[in-house]
Amino acid sequence: AYTIAEGLAMVKAVRDNKRVLQVGSQQRSSEEFQKAIELVRNGAIGHVEKIYARVGAPPKPLDLPEMFDIAQAAIGMDGSGPVEFTPAGYNGQKYASMKYANGIVMTEQPYREDNENAQGIQFIGDKGWLKVARGYIECSDPSLLKAKKKEVGKGEYEVSSPHMQNFIDCVRSRENPIAPVEVGCSTNTLCCLQNIARELGRPVKWNPATLSFGNDKEAASHRLYWYQYRNPYSLPYFCK
C-alpha cells in the first residue's frame, strides 16, 4: 500500500473475502524479536518511556519499517499507533518523533552508541533497557537472556522459513497468521503519517480510533492519505 487509504482498503478486502494474508514482516517470526516483544510486554524493563528505532531515512520510503512494526507489537499498539508525529528539524528537533496517547515517545535515531547507522531498536524503561536487531539482542539485566549476536546474510529474513511456514499453516487452519493484514496496515499508516509530517514540515496529529486528522485539512488532503485516481480507476473497498 502506498497510502493510508490503500492500507485500509486492503484490510477490508481481506476480511470481506475471508482471505488469509501474511504481511512480509519476517522479523515477527524471528527468535530474538519474539523474545524482545515478550520481555517488554511482561514488564521486564518496567514501564517503557522511550523507544529509539533506527530504520533509515525517508523517502525510500522508510528503509526498514519493520523496526517500527516490532516496537508497535512490543508496546501493544498493533492496529493502533501514535497520536502525534513531529519531523526532524522542526523547532531544532534533531530526530523525527512519534508520541503515543500513553506518553511513550518513539524517535527515529541510533539505537546503539557504537554504531549509529545500525538498524534496530532500543526500548528504555524505568527499570532498564533492551536492544534488539537482526541477529542481536541485549538487555541491561543480563540474567533475562543470553547476549546473542550473529551475522545475518542479505535477504535471509526475506526468505524466512518460520514466517512462510506460519502462513502456510494458517491457510490450512484459516487462523490469523503472526503478521495479519491489520498489522501491516497500522505500520504502513505510521510510516505514511511520519512522511506527511516531514513533507509538511510540522507536527501532525492523528486519531487512530477515527482514522482522521481532526480539523487539519492540509494533512487530510495529502496524497499519502488519499488521492483521486485518474479515470476510470478507483480504490475498491474504500469510501472517503
PDB file of C-alpha atoms in Angstrom:
ATOM      1  CA  ALA A   1       0.000   0.000   0.000  1.00  0.00           C
ATOM      2  CA  TYR A   2       1.295   3.447  -0.967  1.00  0.00           C
ATOM      3  CA  THR A   3      -1.254   5.436   1.031  1.00  0.00           C
ATOM      4  CA  ILE A   4      -3.151   5.147   4.303  1.00  0.00           C
ATOM      5  CA  ALA A   5      -6.366   4.662   2.328  1.00  0.00           C
ATOM      6  CA  GLU A   6      -4.886   1.789   0.325  1.00  0.00           C
ATOM      7  CA  GLY A   7      -3.863   0.037   3.538  1.00  0.00           C
ATOM      8  CA  LEU A   8      -7.377   0.384   4.941  1.00  0.00           C
ATOM      9  CA  ALA A   9      -8.824  -0.914   1.675  1.00  0.00           C
ATOM     10  CA  MET A  10      -6.589  -3.972   1.895  1.00  0.00           C
ATOM     11  CA  VAL A  11      -7.880  -4.747   5.397  1.00  0.00           C
ATOM     12  CA  LYS A  12     -11.485  -4.566   4.227  1.00  0.00           C
ATOM     13  CA  ALA A  13     -10.775  -6.636   1.107  1.00  0.00           C
ATOM     14  CA  VAL A  14      -9.089  -9.395   3.111  1.00  0.00           C
ATOM     15  CA  ARG A  15     -11.811  -9.542   5.771  1.00  0.00           C
ATOM     16  CA  ASP A  16     -14.779  -9.188   3.409  1.00  0.00           C
ATOM     17  CA  ASN A  17     -13.483 -12.026   1.246  1.00  0.00           C
ATOM     18  CA  LYS A  18     -12.366 -14.190   4.194  1.00  0.00           C
ATOM     19  CA  ARG A  19      -8.770 -14.489   2.982  1.00  0.00           C
ATOM     20  CA  VAL A  20      -5.558 -15.216   4.864  1.00  0.00           C
ATOM     21  CA  LEU A  21      -2.880 -12.580   4.336  1.00  0.00           C
ATOM     22  CA  GLN A  22       0.575 -12.679   5.868  1.00  0.00           C
ATOM     23  CA  VAL A  23       2.413  -9.350   5.838  1.00  0.00           C
ATOM     24  CA  GLY A  24       6.102  -9.584   4.981  1.00  0.00           C
ATOM     25  CA  SER A  25       7.200  -8.590   8.498  1.00  0.00           C
ATOM     26  CA  GLN A  26       9.523 -11.566   8.793  1.00  0.00           C
ATOM     27  CA  GLN A  27      11.097 -10.216  11.959  1.00  0.00           C
ATOM     28  CA  ARG A  28       7.941 -11.207  13.855  1.00  0.00           C
ATOM     29  CA  SER A  29       8.884 -14.839  13.223  1.00  0.00           C
ATOM     30  CA  SER A  30      12.471 -14.356  14.419  1.00  0.00           C
ATOM     31  CA  GLU A  31      13.596 -15.650  17.804  1.00  0.00           C
ATOM     32  CA  GLU A  32      15.361 -12.506  19.015  1.00  0.00           C
ATOM     33  CA  PHE A  33      12.443 -10.209  18.137  1.00  0.00           C
ATOM     34  CA  GLN A  34       9.891 -12.560  19.675  1.00  0.00           C
ATOM     35  CA  LYS A  35      11.971 -12.607  22.878  1.00  0.00           C
ATOM     36  CA  ALA A  36      12.215  -8.798  22.897  1.00  0.00           C
ATOM     37  CA  ILE A  37       8.449  -8.444  22.452  1.00  0.00           C
ATOM     38  CA  GLU A  38       7.842 -10.943  25.262  1.00  0.00           C
ATOM     39  CA  LEU A  39      10.172  -9.179  27.707  1.00  0.00           C
ATOM     40  CA  VAL A  40       8.793  -5.703  27.032  1.00  0.00           C
ATOM     41  CA  ARG A  41       5.180  -6.881  27.240  1.00  0.00           C
ATOM     42  CA  ASN A  42       5.865  -8.689  30.524  1.00  0.00           C
ATOM     43  CA  GLY A  43       7.389  -5.596  32.130  1.00  0.00           C
ATOM     44  CA  ALA A  44      10.960  -6.899  32.337  1.00  0.00           C
ATOM     45  CA  ILE A  45      12.346  -3.370  31.887  1.00  0.00           C
ATOM     46  CA  GLY A  46       9.474  -1.691  33.693  1.00  0.00           C
ATOM     47  CA  HIS A  47       7.255   0.955  32.176  1.00  0.00           C
ATOM     48  CA  VAL A  48       8.516   1.840  28.701  1.00  0.00           C
ATOM     49  CA  GLU A  49       9.135   5.566  28.390  1.00  0.00           C
ATOM     50  CA  LYS A  50      11.172   5.914  25.203  1.00  0.00           C
ATOM     51  CA  ILE A  51      11.951   3.902  22.097  1.00  0.00           C
ATOM     52  CA  TYR A  52      14.884   4.526  19.776  1.00  0.00           C
ATOM     53  CA  ALA A  53      14.314   2.960  16.375  1.00  0.00           C
ATOM     54  CA  ARG A  54      16.831   3.238  13.544  1.00  0.00           C
ATOM     55  CA  VAL A  55      15.084   2.426  10.293  1.00  0.00           C
ATOM     56  CA  GLY A  56      16.784   4.582   7.666  1.00  0.00           C
ATOM     57  CA  ALA A  57      15.972   7.954   6.190  1.00  0.00           C
ATOM     58  CA  PRO A  58      12.893   8.715   4.069  1.00  0.00           C
ATOM     59  CA  PRO A  59      11.705   8.861   1.387  1.00  0.00           C
ATOM     60  CA  LYS A  60      12.842   5.393   0.298  1.00  0.00           C
ATOM     61  CA  PRO A  61      10.189   5.150   1.865  1.00  0.00           C
ATOM     62  CA  LEU A  62      11.431   4.446   5.402  1.00  0.00           C
ATOM     63  CA  ASP A  63      14.057   1.838   4.657  1.00  0.00           C
ATOM     64  CA  LEU A  64      13.218  -0.814   7.237  1.00  0.00           C
ATOM     65  CA  PRO A  65       9.811  -0.030   8.758  1.00  0.00           C
ATOM     66  CA  GLU A  66       9.818  -3.488  10.370  1.00  0.00           C
ATOM     67  CA  MET A  67      11.624  -1.859  13.325  1.00  0.00           C
ATOM     68  CA  PHE A  68       8.588   0.361  13.885  1.00  0.00           C
ATOM     69  CA  ASP A  69       6.469  -2.769  13.444  1.00  0.00           C
ATOM     70  CA  ILE A  70       8.303  -4.593  16.247  1.00  0.00           C
ATOM     71  CA  ALA A  71       8.031  -1.557  18.520  1.00  0.00           C
ATOM     72  CA  GLN A  72       4.272  -1.414  17.932  1.00  0.00           C
ATOM     73  CA  ALA A  73       3.958  -5.112  18.792  1.00  0.00           C
ATOM     74  CA  ALA A  74       6.033  -4.836  21.960  1.00  0.00           C
ATOM     75  CA  ILE A  75       4.040  -1.961  23.465  1.00  0.00           C
ATOM     76  CA  GLY A  76       0.655  -3.396  22.498  1.00  0.00           C
ATOM     77  CA  MET A  77      -0.144  -0.952  19.713  1.00  0.00           C
ATOM     78  CA  ASP A  78      -0.879  -3.353  16.863  1.00  0.00           C
ATOM     79  CA  GLY A  79      -3.845  -1.999  14.947  1.00  0.00           C
ATOM     80  CA  SER A  80      -3.391   1.430  16.522  1.00  0.00           C
ATOM     81  CA  GLY A  81      -0.452   3.829  16.614  1.00  0.00           C
ATOM     82  CA  PRO A  82       0.927   7.198  17.718  1.00  0.00           C
ATOM     83  CA  VAL A  83      -1.236  10.289  18.009  1.00  0.00           C
ATOM     84  CA  GLU A  84       1.360  12.937  17.143  1.00  0.00           C
ATOM     85  CA  PHE A  85       4.161  12.972  14.582  1.00  0.00           C
ATOM     86  CA  THR A  86       6.939  15.573  14.551  1.00  0.00           C
ATOM     87  CA  PRO A  87       9.514  15.732  11.756  1.00  0.00           C
ATOM     88  CA  ALA A  88      13.244  16.091  12.258  1.00  0.00           C
ATOM     89  CA  GLY A  89      14.312  19.729  12.109  1.00  0.00           C
ATOM     90  CA  TYR A  90      11.083  21.153  13.481  1.00  0.00           C
ATOM     91  CA  ASN A  91      11.981  23.792  16.113  1.00  0.00           C
ATOM     92  CA  GLY A  92      15.506  22.396  16.143  1.00  0.00           C
ATOM     93  CA  GLN A  93      14.430  18.823  16.924  1.00  0.00           C
ATOM     94  CA  LYS A  94      17.216  16.502  15.783  1.00  0.00           C
ATOM     95  CA  TYR A  95      15.205  13.342  15.192  1.00  0.00           C
ATOM     96  CA  ALA A  96      11.736  12.554  13.894  1.00  0.00           C
ATOM     97  CA  SER A  97       9.448  11.533  16.757  1.00  0.00           C
ATOM     98  CA  MET A  98       6.127   9.828  17.323  1.00  0.00           C
ATOM     99  CA  LYS A  99       4.141  10.200  20.544  1.00  0.00           C
ATOM    100  CA  TYR A 100       1.550   7.685  21.760  1.00  0.00           C
ATOM    101  CA  ALA A 101      -1.521   8.550  23.802  1.00  0.00           C
ATOM    102  CA  ASN A 102       0.018   6.763  26.809  1.00  0.00           C
ATOM    103  CA  GLY A 103       3.040   9.088  26.749  1.00  0.00           C
ATOM    104  CA  ILE A 104       5.587   6.764  25.111  1.00  0.00           C
ATOM    105  CA  VAL A 105       7.777   8.595  22.607  1.00  0.00           C
ATOM    106  CA  MET A 106       9.475   6.776  19.737  1.00  0.00           C
ATOM    107  CA  THR A 107      12.248   8.539  17.844  1.00  0.00           C
ATOM    108  CA  GLU A 108      13.957   7.539  14.597  1.00  0.00           C
ATOM    109  CA  GLN A 109      17.528   7.694  15.856  1.00  0.00           C
ATOM    110  CA  PRO A 110      20.546   5.444  16.524  1.00  0.00           C
ATOM    111  CA  TYR A 111      19.748   2.661  18.948  1.00  0.00           C
ATOM    112  CA  ARG A 112      23.400   1.821  19.617  1.00  0.00           C
ATOM    113  CA  GLU A 113      26.067   4.268  20.713  1.00  0.00           C
ATOM    114  CA  ASP A 114      28.852   2.321  18.968  1.00  0.00           C
ATOM    115  CA  ASN A 115      27.192   2.142  15.546  1.00  0.00           C
ATOM    116  CA  GLU A 116      24.806   4.963  14.683  1.00  0.00           C
ATOM    117  CA  ASN A 117      23.949   3.525  11.259  1.00  0.00           C
ATOM    118  CA  ALA A 118      22.973   0.076  12.534  1.00  0.00           C
ATOM    119  CA  GLN A 119      19.276  -0.647  12.153  1.00  0.00           C
ATOM    120  CA  GLY A 120      17.491  -1.859  15.268  1.00  0.00           C
ATOM    121  CA  ILE A 121      15.523  -0.826  18.347  1.00  0.00           C
ATOM    122  CA  GLN A 122      16.221   0.162  21.942  1.00  0.00           C
ATOM    123  CA  PHE A 123      13.386   0.112  24.465  1.00  0.00           C
ATOM    124  CA  ILE A 124      14.045   2.292  27.516  1.00  0.00           C
ATOM    125  CA  GLY A 125      12.004   1.609  30.620  1.00  0.00           C
ATOM    126  CA  ASP A 126      12.091   2.865  34.196  1.00  0.00           C
ATOM    127  CA  LYS A 127      13.795  -0.389  35.248  1.00  0.00           C
ATOM    128  CA  GLY A 128      16.241  -0.942  32.409  1.00  0.00           C
ATOM    129  CA  TRP A 129      16.710  -1.140  28.659  1.00  0.00           C
ATOM    130  CA  LEU A 130      16.610  -3.699  25.879  1.00  0.00           C
ATOM    131  CA  LYS A 131      18.257  -3.572  22.442  1.00  0.00           C
ATOM    132  CA  VAL A 132      17.321  -5.814  19.534  1.00  0.00           C
ATOM    133  CA  ALA A 133      18.187  -6.109  15.859  1.00  0.00           C
ATOM    134  CA  ARG A 134      18.502  -8.839  13.287  1.00  0.00           C
ATOM    135  CA  GLY A 135      20.723 -11.458  14.888  1.00  0.00           C
ATOM    136  CA  TYR A 136      21.285  -9.401  18.046  1.00  0.00           C
ATOM    137  CA  ILE A 137      19.611  -8.927  21.418  1.00  0.00           C
ATOM    138  CA  GLU A 138      20.980  -7.398  24.629  1.00  0.00           C
ATOM    139  CA  CYS A 139      19.452  -6.249  27.904  1.00  0.00           C
ATOM    140  CA  SER A 140      20.552  -4.126  30.859  1.00  0.00           C
ATOM    141  CA  ASP A 141      19.811  -7.153  33.033  1.00  0.00           C
ATOM    142  CA  PRO A 142      21.902  -9.990  31.521  1.00  0.00           C
ATOM    143  CA  SER A 143      20.041 -12.578  33.587  1.00  0.00           C
ATOM    144  CA  LEU A 144      16.960 -12.065  31.419  1.00  0.00           C
ATOM    145  CA  LEU A 145      18.706 -13.519  28.386  1.00  0.00           C
ATOM    146  CA  LYS A 146      21.961 -14.639  26.929  1.00  0.00           C
ATOM    147  CA  ALA A 147      23.562 -11.975  24.771  1.00  0.00           C
ATOM    148  CA  LYS A 148      23.113 -13.083  21.200  1.00  0.00           C
ATOM    149  CA  LYS A 149      24.828 -11.739  18.132  1.00  0.00           C
ATOM    150  CA  LYS A 150      25.198 -13.346  14.744  1.00  0.00           C
ATOM    151  CA  GLU A 151      25.774 -12.217  11.204  1.00  0.00           C
ATOM    152  CA  VAL A 152      22.593 -12.131   9.136  1.00  0.00           C
ATOM    153  CA  GLY A 153      23.040 -12.589   5.409  1.00  0.00           C
ATOM    154  CA  LYS A 154      21.419 -10.228   2.924  1.00  0.00           C
ATOM    155  CA  GLY A 155      17.912 -11.398   2.146  1.00  0.00           C
ATOM    156  CA  GLU A 156      17.948 -14.049   4.879  1.00  0.00           C
ATOM    157  CA  TYR A 157      14.900 -12.634   6.649  1.00  0.00           C
ATOM    158  CA  GLU A 158      13.028 -12.173   3.380  1.00  0.00           C
ATOM    159  CA  VAL A 159      13.033 -15.954   2.856  1.00  0.00           C
ATOM    160  CA  SER A 160      12.419 -16.798   6.494  1.00  0.00           C
ATOM    161  CA  SER A 161      11.162 -20.382   6.709  1.00  0.00           C
ATOM    162  CA  PRO A 162       9.265 -19.905  10.007  1.00  0.00           C
ATOM    163  CA  HIS A 163       7.394 -16.918   8.553  1.00  0.00           C
ATOM    164  CA  MET A 164       6.480 -18.794   5.394  1.00  0.00           C
ATOM    165  CA  GLN A 165       5.508 -21.911   7.326  1.00  0.00           C
ATOM    166  CA  ASN A 166       3.280 -19.864   9.613  1.00  0.00           C
ATOM    167  CA  PHE A 167       1.467 -18.516   6.552  1.00  0.00           C
ATOM    168  CA  ILE A 168       1.011 -21.990   5.047  1.00  0.00           C
ATOM    169  CA  ASP A 169      -0.234 -23.357   8.367  1.00  0.00           C
ATOM    170  CA  CYS A 170      -2.759 -20.534   8.636  1.00  0.00           C
ATOM    171  CA  VAL A 171      -4.005 -21.042   5.090  1.00  0.00           C
ATOM    172  CA  ARG A 172      -4.844 -24.579   6.186  1.00  0.00           C
ATOM    173  CA  SER A 173      -6.291 -23.678   9.591  1.00  0.00           C
ATOM    174  CA  ARG A 174      -7.890 -20.359   8.491  1.00  0.00           C
ATOM    175  CA  GLU A 175      -6.482 -18.717  11.612  1.00  0.00           C
ATOM    176  CA  ASN A 176      -4.755 -15.335  11.656  1.00  0.00           C
ATOM    177  CA  PRO A 177      -1.023 -15.522  10.864  1.00  0.00           C
ATOM    178  CA  ILE A 178       1.624 -13.907  13.064  1.00  0.00           C
ATOM    179  CA  ALA A 179       1.524 -10.748  10.925  1.00  0.00           C
ATOM    180  CA  PRO A 180      -2.104 -10.312   9.763  1.00  0.00           C
ATOM    181  CA  VAL A 181      -3.298  -7.569   7.442  1.00  0.00           C
ATOM    182  CA  GLU A 182      -4.217  -5.200  10.305  1.00  0.00           C
ATOM    183  CA  VAL A 183      -0.598  -5.263  11.492  1.00  0.00           C
ATOM    184  CA  GLY A 184       0.673  -4.278   8.074  1.00  0.00           C
ATOM    185  CA  CYS A 185      -1.943  -1.558   7.811  1.00  0.00           C
ATOM    186  CA  SER A 186      -1.088   0.071  11.145  1.00  0.00           C
ATOM    187  CA  THR A 187       2.659   0.017  10.409  1.00  0.00           C
ATOM    188  CA  ASN A 188       2.060   1.406   6.924  1.00  0.00           C
ATOM    189  CA  THR A 189      -0.145   4.127   8.416  1.00  0.00           C
ATOM    190  CA  LEU A 190       2.580   5.064  10.915  1.00  0.00           C
ATOM    191  CA  CYS A 191       5.165   5.437   8.135  1.00  0.00           C
ATOM    192  CA  CYS A 192       2.792   7.444   5.924  1.00  0.00           C
ATOM    193  CA  LEU A 193       1.971   9.792   8.793  1.00  0.00           C
ATOM    194  CA  GLN A 194       5.617  10.421   9.605  1.00  0.00           C
ATOM    195  CA  ASN A 195       6.314  11.168   5.953  1.00  0.00           C
ATOM    196  CA  ILE A 196       3.300  13.509   5.804  1.00  0.00           C
ATOM    197  CA  ALA A 197       4.692  15.428   8.803  1.00  0.00           C
ATOM    198  CA  ARG A 198       8.107  15.523   7.143  1.00  0.00           C
ATOM    199  CA  GLU A 199       6.741  16.879   3.870  1.00  0.00           C
ATOM    200  CA  LEU A 200       4.552  19.459   5.616  1.00  0.00           C
ATOM    201  CA  GLY A 201       7.473  20.467   7.830  1.00  0.00           C
ATOM    202  CA  ARG A 202       5.396  20.500  11.012  1.00  0.00           C
ATOM    203  CA  PRO A 203       3.756  18.238  13.600  1.00  0.00           C
ATOM    204  CA  VAL A 204       0.705  16.261  12.553  1.00  0.00           C
ATOM    205  CA  LYS A 205      -1.914  14.948  14.968  1.00  0.00           C
ATOM    206  CA  TRP A 206      -3.769  11.714  14.241  1.00  0.00           C
ATOM    207  CA  ASN A 207      -6.663   9.868  15.850  1.00  0.00           C
ATOM    208  CA  PRO A 208      -6.060   6.090  15.467  1.00  0.00           C
ATOM    209  CA  ALA A 209      -9.619   5.338  16.572  1.00  0.00           C
ATOM    210  CA  THR A 210     -11.366   7.505  13.971  1.00  0.00           C
ATOM    211  CA  LEU A 211      -8.522   7.291  11.416  1.00  0.00           C
ATOM    212  CA  SER A 212      -8.640  11.037  10.949  1.00  0.00           C
ATOM    213  CA  PHE A 213      -6.616  14.256  11.278  1.00  0.00           C
ATOM    214  CA  GLY A 214      -9.346  16.140  13.100  1.00  0.00           C
ATOM    215  CA  ASN A 215      -9.588  19.650  11.657  1.00  0.00           C
ATOM    216  CA  ASP A 216      -6.248  19.509   9.853  1.00  0.00           C
ATOM    217  CA  LYS A 217      -7.454  19.856   6.261  1.00  0.00           C
ATOM    218  CA  GLU A 218      -3.946  20.229   4.861  1.00  0.00           C
ATOM    219  CA  ALA A 219      -2.858  16.851   6.243  1.00  0.00           C
ATOM    220  CA  ALA A 220      -6.145  15.220   5.205  1.00  0.00           C
ATOM    221  CA  SER A 221      -5.584  16.348   1.618  1.00  0.00           C
ATOM    222  CA  HIS A 222      -2.062  14.942   1.423  1.00  0.00           C
ATOM    223  CA  ARG A 223      -1.511  12.297  -1.276  1.00  0.00           C
ATOM    224  CA  LEU A 224      -0.136   9.810   1.284  1.00  0.00           C
ATOM    225  CA  TYR A 225      -3.529   9.780   2.986  1.00  0.00           C
ATOM    226  CA  TRP A 226      -5.710   9.528  -0.121  1.00  0.00           C
ATOM    227  CA  TYR A 227      -5.722  10.775  -3.669  1.00  0.00           C
ATOM    228  CA  GLN A 228      -8.081  10.654  -6.627  1.00  0.00           C
ATOM    229  CA  TYR A 229      -7.064   8.095  -9.244  1.00  0.00           C
ATOM    230  CA  ARG A 230      -7.266   9.054 -12.885  1.00  0.00           C
ATOM    231  CA  ASN A 231     -10.326   7.790 -14.743  1.00  0.00           C
ATOM    232  CA  PRO A 232     -11.515   5.085 -14.980  1.00  0.00           C
ATOM    233  CA  TYR A 233      -9.631   3.795 -11.930  1.00  0.00           C
ATOM    234  CA  SER A 234     -10.898   3.832  -8.349  1.00  0.00           C
ATOM    235  CA  LEU A 235      -9.961   2.340  -4.983  1.00  0.00           C
ATOM    236  CA  PRO A 236     -12.252  -0.618  -4.133  1.00  0.00           C
ATOM    237  CA  TYR A 237     -13.342  -1.280  -0.552  1.00  0.00           C
ATOM    238  CA  PHE A 238     -12.722   2.332   0.490  1.00  0.00           C
ATOM    239  CA  CYS A 239     -15.083   5.278   0.699  1.00  0.00           C
ATOM    240  CA  LYS A 240     -13.531   8.622   1.582  1.00  0.00           C
TER     241      LYS A 240
END
